[in-house]
mmCIF file of C-alpha atoms in Angstrom:
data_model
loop_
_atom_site.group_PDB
_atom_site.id
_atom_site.type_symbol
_atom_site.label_atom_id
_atom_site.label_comp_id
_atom_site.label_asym_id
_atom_site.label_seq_id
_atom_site.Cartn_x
_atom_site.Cartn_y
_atom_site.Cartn_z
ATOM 1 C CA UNK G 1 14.641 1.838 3.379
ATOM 2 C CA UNK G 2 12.731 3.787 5.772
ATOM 3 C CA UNK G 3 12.722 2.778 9.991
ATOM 4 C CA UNK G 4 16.169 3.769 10.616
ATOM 5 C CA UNK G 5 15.541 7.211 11.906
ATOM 6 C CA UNK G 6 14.621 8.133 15.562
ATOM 7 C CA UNK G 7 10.742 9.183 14.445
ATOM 8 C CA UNK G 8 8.137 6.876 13.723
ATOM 9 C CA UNK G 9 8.158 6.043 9.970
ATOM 10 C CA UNK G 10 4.834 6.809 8.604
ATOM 11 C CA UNK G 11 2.962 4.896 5.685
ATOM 12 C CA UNK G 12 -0.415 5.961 4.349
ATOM 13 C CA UNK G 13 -2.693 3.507 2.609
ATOM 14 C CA UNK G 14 -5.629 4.605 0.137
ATOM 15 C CA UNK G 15 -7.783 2.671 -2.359
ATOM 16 C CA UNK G 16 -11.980 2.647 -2.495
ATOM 17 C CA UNK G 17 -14.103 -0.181 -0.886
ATOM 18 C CA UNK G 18 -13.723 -3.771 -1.980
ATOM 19 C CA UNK G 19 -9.857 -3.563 -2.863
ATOM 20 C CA UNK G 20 -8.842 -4.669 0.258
ATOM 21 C CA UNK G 21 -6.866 -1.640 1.853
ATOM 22 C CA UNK G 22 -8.340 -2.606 5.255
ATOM 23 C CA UNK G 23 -6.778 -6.388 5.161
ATOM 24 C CA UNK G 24 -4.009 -4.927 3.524
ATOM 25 C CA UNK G 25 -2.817 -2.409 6.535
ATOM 26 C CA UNK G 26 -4.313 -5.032 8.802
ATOM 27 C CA UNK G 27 -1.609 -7.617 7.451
ATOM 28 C CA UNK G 28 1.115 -5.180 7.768
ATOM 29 C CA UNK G 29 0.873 -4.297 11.095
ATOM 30 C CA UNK G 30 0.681 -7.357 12.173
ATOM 31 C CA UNK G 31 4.132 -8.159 10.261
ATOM 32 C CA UNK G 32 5.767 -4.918 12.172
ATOM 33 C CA UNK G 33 4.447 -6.151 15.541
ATOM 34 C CA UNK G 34 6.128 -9.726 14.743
ATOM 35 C CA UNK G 35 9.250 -7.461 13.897
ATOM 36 C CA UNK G 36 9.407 -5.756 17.410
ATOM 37 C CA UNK G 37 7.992 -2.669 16.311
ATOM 38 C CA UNK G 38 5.729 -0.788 18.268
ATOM 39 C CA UNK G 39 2.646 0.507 15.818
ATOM 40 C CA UNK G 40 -0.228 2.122 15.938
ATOM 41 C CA UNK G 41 -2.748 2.197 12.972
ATOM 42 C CA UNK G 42 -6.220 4.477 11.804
ATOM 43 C CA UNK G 43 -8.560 4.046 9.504
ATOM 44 C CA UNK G 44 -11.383 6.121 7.714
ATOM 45 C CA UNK G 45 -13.724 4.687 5.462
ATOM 46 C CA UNK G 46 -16.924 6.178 5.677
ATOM 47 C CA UNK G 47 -18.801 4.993 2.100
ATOM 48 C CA UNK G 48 -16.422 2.086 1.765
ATOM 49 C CA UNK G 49 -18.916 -0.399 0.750
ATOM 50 C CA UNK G 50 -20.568 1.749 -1.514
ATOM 51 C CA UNK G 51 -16.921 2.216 -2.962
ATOM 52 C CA UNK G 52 -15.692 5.262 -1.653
ATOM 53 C CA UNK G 53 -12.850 6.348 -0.332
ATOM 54 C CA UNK G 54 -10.585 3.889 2.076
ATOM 55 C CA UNK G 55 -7.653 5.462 3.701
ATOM 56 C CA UNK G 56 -5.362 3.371 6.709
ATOM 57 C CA UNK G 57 -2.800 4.846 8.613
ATOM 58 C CA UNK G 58 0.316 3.051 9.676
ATOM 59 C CA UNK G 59 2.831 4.052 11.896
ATOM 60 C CA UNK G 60 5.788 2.267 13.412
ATOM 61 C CA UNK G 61 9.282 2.266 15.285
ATOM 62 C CA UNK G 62 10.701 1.925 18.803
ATOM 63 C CA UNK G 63 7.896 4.650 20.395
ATOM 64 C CA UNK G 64 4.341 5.655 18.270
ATOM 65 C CA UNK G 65 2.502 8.186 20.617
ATOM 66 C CA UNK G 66 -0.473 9.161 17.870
ATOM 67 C CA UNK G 67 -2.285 6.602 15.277
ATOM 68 C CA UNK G 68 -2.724 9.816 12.801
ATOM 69 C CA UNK G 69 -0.084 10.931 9.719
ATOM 70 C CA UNK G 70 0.377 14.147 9.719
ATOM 71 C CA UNK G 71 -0.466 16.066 6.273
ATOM 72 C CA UNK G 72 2.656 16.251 4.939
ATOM 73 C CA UNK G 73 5.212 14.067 7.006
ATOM 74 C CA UNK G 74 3.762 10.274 5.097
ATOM 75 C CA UNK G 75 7.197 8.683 4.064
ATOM 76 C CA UNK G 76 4.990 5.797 1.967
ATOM 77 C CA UNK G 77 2.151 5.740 -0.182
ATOM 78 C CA UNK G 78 0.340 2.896 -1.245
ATOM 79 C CA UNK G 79 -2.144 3.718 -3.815
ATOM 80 C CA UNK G 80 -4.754 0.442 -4.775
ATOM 81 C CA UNK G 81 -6.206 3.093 -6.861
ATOM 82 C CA UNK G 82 -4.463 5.724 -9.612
ATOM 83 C CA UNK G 83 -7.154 8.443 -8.473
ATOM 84 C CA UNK G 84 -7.167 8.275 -4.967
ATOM 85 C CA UNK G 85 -3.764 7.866 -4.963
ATOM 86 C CA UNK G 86 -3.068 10.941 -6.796
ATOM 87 C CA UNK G 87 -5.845 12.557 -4.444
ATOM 88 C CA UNK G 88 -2.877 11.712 -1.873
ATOM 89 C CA UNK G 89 0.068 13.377 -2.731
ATOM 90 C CA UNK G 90 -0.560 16.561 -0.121
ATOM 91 C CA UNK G 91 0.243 13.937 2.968
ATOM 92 C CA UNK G 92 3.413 12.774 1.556
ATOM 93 C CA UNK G 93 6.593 14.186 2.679
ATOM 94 C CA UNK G 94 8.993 15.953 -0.518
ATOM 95 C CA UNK G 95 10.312 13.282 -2.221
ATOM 96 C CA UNK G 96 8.477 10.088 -0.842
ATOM 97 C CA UNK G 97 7.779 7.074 -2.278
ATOM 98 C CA UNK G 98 4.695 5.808 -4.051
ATOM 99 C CA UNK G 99 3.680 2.574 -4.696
ATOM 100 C CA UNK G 100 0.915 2.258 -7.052
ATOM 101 C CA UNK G 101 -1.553 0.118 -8.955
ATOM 102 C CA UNK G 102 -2.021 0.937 -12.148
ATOM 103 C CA UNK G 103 -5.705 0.245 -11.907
ATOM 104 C CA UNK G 104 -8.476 3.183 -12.244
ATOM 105 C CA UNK G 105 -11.727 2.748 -10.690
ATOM 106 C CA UNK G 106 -14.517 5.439 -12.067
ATOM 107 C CA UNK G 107 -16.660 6.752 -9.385
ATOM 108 C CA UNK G 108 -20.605 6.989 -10.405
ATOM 109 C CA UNK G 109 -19.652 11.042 -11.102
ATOM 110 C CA UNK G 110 -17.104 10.056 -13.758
ATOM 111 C CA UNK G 111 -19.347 7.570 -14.926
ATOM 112 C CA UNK G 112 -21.538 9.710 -16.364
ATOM 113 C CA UNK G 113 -19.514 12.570 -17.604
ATOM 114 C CA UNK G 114 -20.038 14.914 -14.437
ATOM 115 C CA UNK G 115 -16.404 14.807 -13.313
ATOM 116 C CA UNK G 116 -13.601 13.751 -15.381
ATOM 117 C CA UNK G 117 -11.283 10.954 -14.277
ATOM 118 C CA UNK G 118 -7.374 11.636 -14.139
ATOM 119 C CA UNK G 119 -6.309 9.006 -16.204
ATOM 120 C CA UNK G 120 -2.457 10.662 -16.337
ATOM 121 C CA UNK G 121 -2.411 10.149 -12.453
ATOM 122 C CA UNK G 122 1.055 8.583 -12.531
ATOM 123 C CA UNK G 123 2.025 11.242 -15.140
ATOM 124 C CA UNK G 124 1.523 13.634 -12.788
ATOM 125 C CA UNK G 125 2.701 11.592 -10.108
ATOM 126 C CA UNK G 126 5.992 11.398 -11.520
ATOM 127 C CA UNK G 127 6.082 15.260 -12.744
ATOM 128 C CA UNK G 128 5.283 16.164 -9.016
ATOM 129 C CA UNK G 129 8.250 14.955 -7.779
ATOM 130 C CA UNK G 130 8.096 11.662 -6.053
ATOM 131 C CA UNK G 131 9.706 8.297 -6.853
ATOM 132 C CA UNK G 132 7.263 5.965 -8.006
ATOM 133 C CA UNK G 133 7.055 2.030 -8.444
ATOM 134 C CA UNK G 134 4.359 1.204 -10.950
ATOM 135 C CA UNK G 135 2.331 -2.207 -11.032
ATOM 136 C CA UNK G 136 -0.404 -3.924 -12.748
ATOM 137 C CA UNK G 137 -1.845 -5.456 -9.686
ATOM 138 C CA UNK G 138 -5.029 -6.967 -10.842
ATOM 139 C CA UNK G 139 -3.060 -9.057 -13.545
ATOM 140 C CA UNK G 140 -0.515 -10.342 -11.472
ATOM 141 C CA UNK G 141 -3.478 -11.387 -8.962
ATOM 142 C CA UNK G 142 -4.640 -13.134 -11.970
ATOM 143 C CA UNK G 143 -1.675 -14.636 -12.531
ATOM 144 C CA UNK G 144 -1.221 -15.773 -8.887
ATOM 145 C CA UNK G 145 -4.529 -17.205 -9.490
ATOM 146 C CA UNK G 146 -6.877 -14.562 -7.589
ATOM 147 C CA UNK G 147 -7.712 -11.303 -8.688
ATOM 148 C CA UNK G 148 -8.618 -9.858 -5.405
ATOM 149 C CA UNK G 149 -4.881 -10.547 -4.047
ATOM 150 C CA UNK G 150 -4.420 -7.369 -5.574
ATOM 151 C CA UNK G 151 -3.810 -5.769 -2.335
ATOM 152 C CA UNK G 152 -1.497 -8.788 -1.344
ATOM 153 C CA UNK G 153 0.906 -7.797 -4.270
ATOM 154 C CA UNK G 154 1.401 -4.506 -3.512
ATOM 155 C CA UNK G 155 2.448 -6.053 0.449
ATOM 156 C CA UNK G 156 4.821 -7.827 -1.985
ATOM 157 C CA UNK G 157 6.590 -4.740 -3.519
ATOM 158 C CA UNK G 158 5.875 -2.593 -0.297
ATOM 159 C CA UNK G 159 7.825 -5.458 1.730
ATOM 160 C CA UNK G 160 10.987 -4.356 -0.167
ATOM 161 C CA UNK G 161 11.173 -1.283 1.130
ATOM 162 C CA UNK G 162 10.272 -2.192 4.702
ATOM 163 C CA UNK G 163 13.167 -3.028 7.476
ATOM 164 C CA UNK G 164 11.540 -6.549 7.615
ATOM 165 C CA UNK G 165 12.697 -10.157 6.447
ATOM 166 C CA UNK G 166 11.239 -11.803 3.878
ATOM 167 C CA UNK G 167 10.319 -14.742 5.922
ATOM 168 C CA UNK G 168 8.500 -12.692 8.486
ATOM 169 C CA UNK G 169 5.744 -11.279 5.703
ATOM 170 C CA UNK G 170 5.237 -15.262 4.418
ATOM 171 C CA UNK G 171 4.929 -16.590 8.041
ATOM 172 C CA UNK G 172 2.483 -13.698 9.284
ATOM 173 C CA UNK G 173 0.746 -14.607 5.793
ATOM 174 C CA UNK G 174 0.680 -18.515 6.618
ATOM 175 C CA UNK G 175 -0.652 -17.262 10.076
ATOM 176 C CA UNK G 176 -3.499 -15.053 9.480
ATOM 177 C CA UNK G 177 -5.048 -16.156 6.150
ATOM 178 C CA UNK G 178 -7.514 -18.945 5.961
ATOM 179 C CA UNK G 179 -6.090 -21.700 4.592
ATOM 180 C CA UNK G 180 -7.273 -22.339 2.097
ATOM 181 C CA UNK G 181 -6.451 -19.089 0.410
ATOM 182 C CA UNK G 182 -2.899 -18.827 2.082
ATOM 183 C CA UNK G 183 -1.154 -20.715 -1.616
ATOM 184 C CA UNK G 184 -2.411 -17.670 -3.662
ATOM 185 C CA UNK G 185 -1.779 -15.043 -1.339
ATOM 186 C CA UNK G 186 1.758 -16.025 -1.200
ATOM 187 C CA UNK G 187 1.772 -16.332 -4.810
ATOM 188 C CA UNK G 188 0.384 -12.753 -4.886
ATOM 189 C CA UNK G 189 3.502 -11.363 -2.687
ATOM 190 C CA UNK G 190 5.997 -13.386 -4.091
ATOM 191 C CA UNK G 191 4.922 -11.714 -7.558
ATOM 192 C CA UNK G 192 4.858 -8.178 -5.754
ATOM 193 C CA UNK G 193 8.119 -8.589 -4.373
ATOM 194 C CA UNK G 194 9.508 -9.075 -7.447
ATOM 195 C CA UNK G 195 8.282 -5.749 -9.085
ATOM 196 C CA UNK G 196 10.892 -3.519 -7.646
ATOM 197 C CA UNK G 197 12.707 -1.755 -10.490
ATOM 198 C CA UNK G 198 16.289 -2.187 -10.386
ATOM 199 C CA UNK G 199 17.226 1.506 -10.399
ATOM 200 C CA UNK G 200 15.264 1.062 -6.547
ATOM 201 C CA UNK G 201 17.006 -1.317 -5.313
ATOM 202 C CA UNK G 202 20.125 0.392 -6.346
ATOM 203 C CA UNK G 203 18.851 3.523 -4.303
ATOM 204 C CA UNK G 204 17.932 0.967 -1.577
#
């Protein structure tokens, strides 16, 4: 579980526009700052709503000076997207964790032949190094009864890893969604926080 140390702990975001990464980071810093963590977040998403590329940094602990990861030094990655997720690996520190959906995406280039997608992202994922937690986020969504809780469910598995209770996450949830979508979006993260391996939470 990351937080313990005396630097900020640093957790990088990515997906493309619609997915949610925004809400997402938005949701988790607001859980941190309920914690008593100081944190300081970024964002860049310049062609998000055409669906490019959405990237949020996060950074928390008892003193944040800068909003920006540093290439490199990203103890987290949360990947809403196998591409840009694998796109991601250079900010990651050796050895980091990466939380990914399973779900690929095909940008208009791939779409028509000119660039070909990498659909052994988590192959090489794995093969690079880095301990990774798999999930199939838009069926779980589904199952919650939502698909676009997507990004919800991977706050669920991401919350496992986090020096944060439980109860915190649902509260802030209860708190900041409308509510009429604040049933499924706890049914989202309850079904994310069940998708730890147990081999991680041996490790834990």
């Amino acid at each position: 579980m990351i937080g313990g140390s005396d630097r900020p702990a640093n957790i990088l975001m990515v997906g493309v526009g619609g997915q949610g990464t925004i809400l997402a980071s938005e949701l988790m810093s607001r859980v941190l700052l309920e914690a008593g963590y100081e944190v300081k977040k970024s964002e860049v998403h310049g062609m998000a709503q055409r669906g490019g590329r959405v990237v949020s940094h996060v950074r928390f602990g008892e003193k944040v000076y800068s909003p920006l990861i540093a290439k490199g030094e990203a103890d987290i990655l949360v990947g809403f997207e196998m591409a840009e997720t694998l796109r991601s690996l250079d900010w990651m520190i050796h050895g980091a964790r990466v939380l990914a959906d399973n779900r690929a995406i095909l940008s208009y280039t791939s779409q028509v032949g000119q660039e070909p997608y990498p659909f052994d992202a988590l192959d090489r994922i794995r093969s690079a190094g880095f301990q990774l937690d798999v999930v199939e986020g838009e069926a779980l969504a589904a199952k919650a009864g939502e698909k676009k809780t997507a990004n919800v469910v991977l706050m669920g598995l991401l919350a496992r890893y986090l020096p944060v209770q439980r109860e915190v996450w649902e509260e802030t949830i209860r708190r900041n969604m409308p509510a009429k979508f604040v049933d499924v979006n706890l049914k989202a993260f309850s079904l994310g926080w069940e998708q730890i391996s147990p081999e991680a939470i041996l490790l834990r």
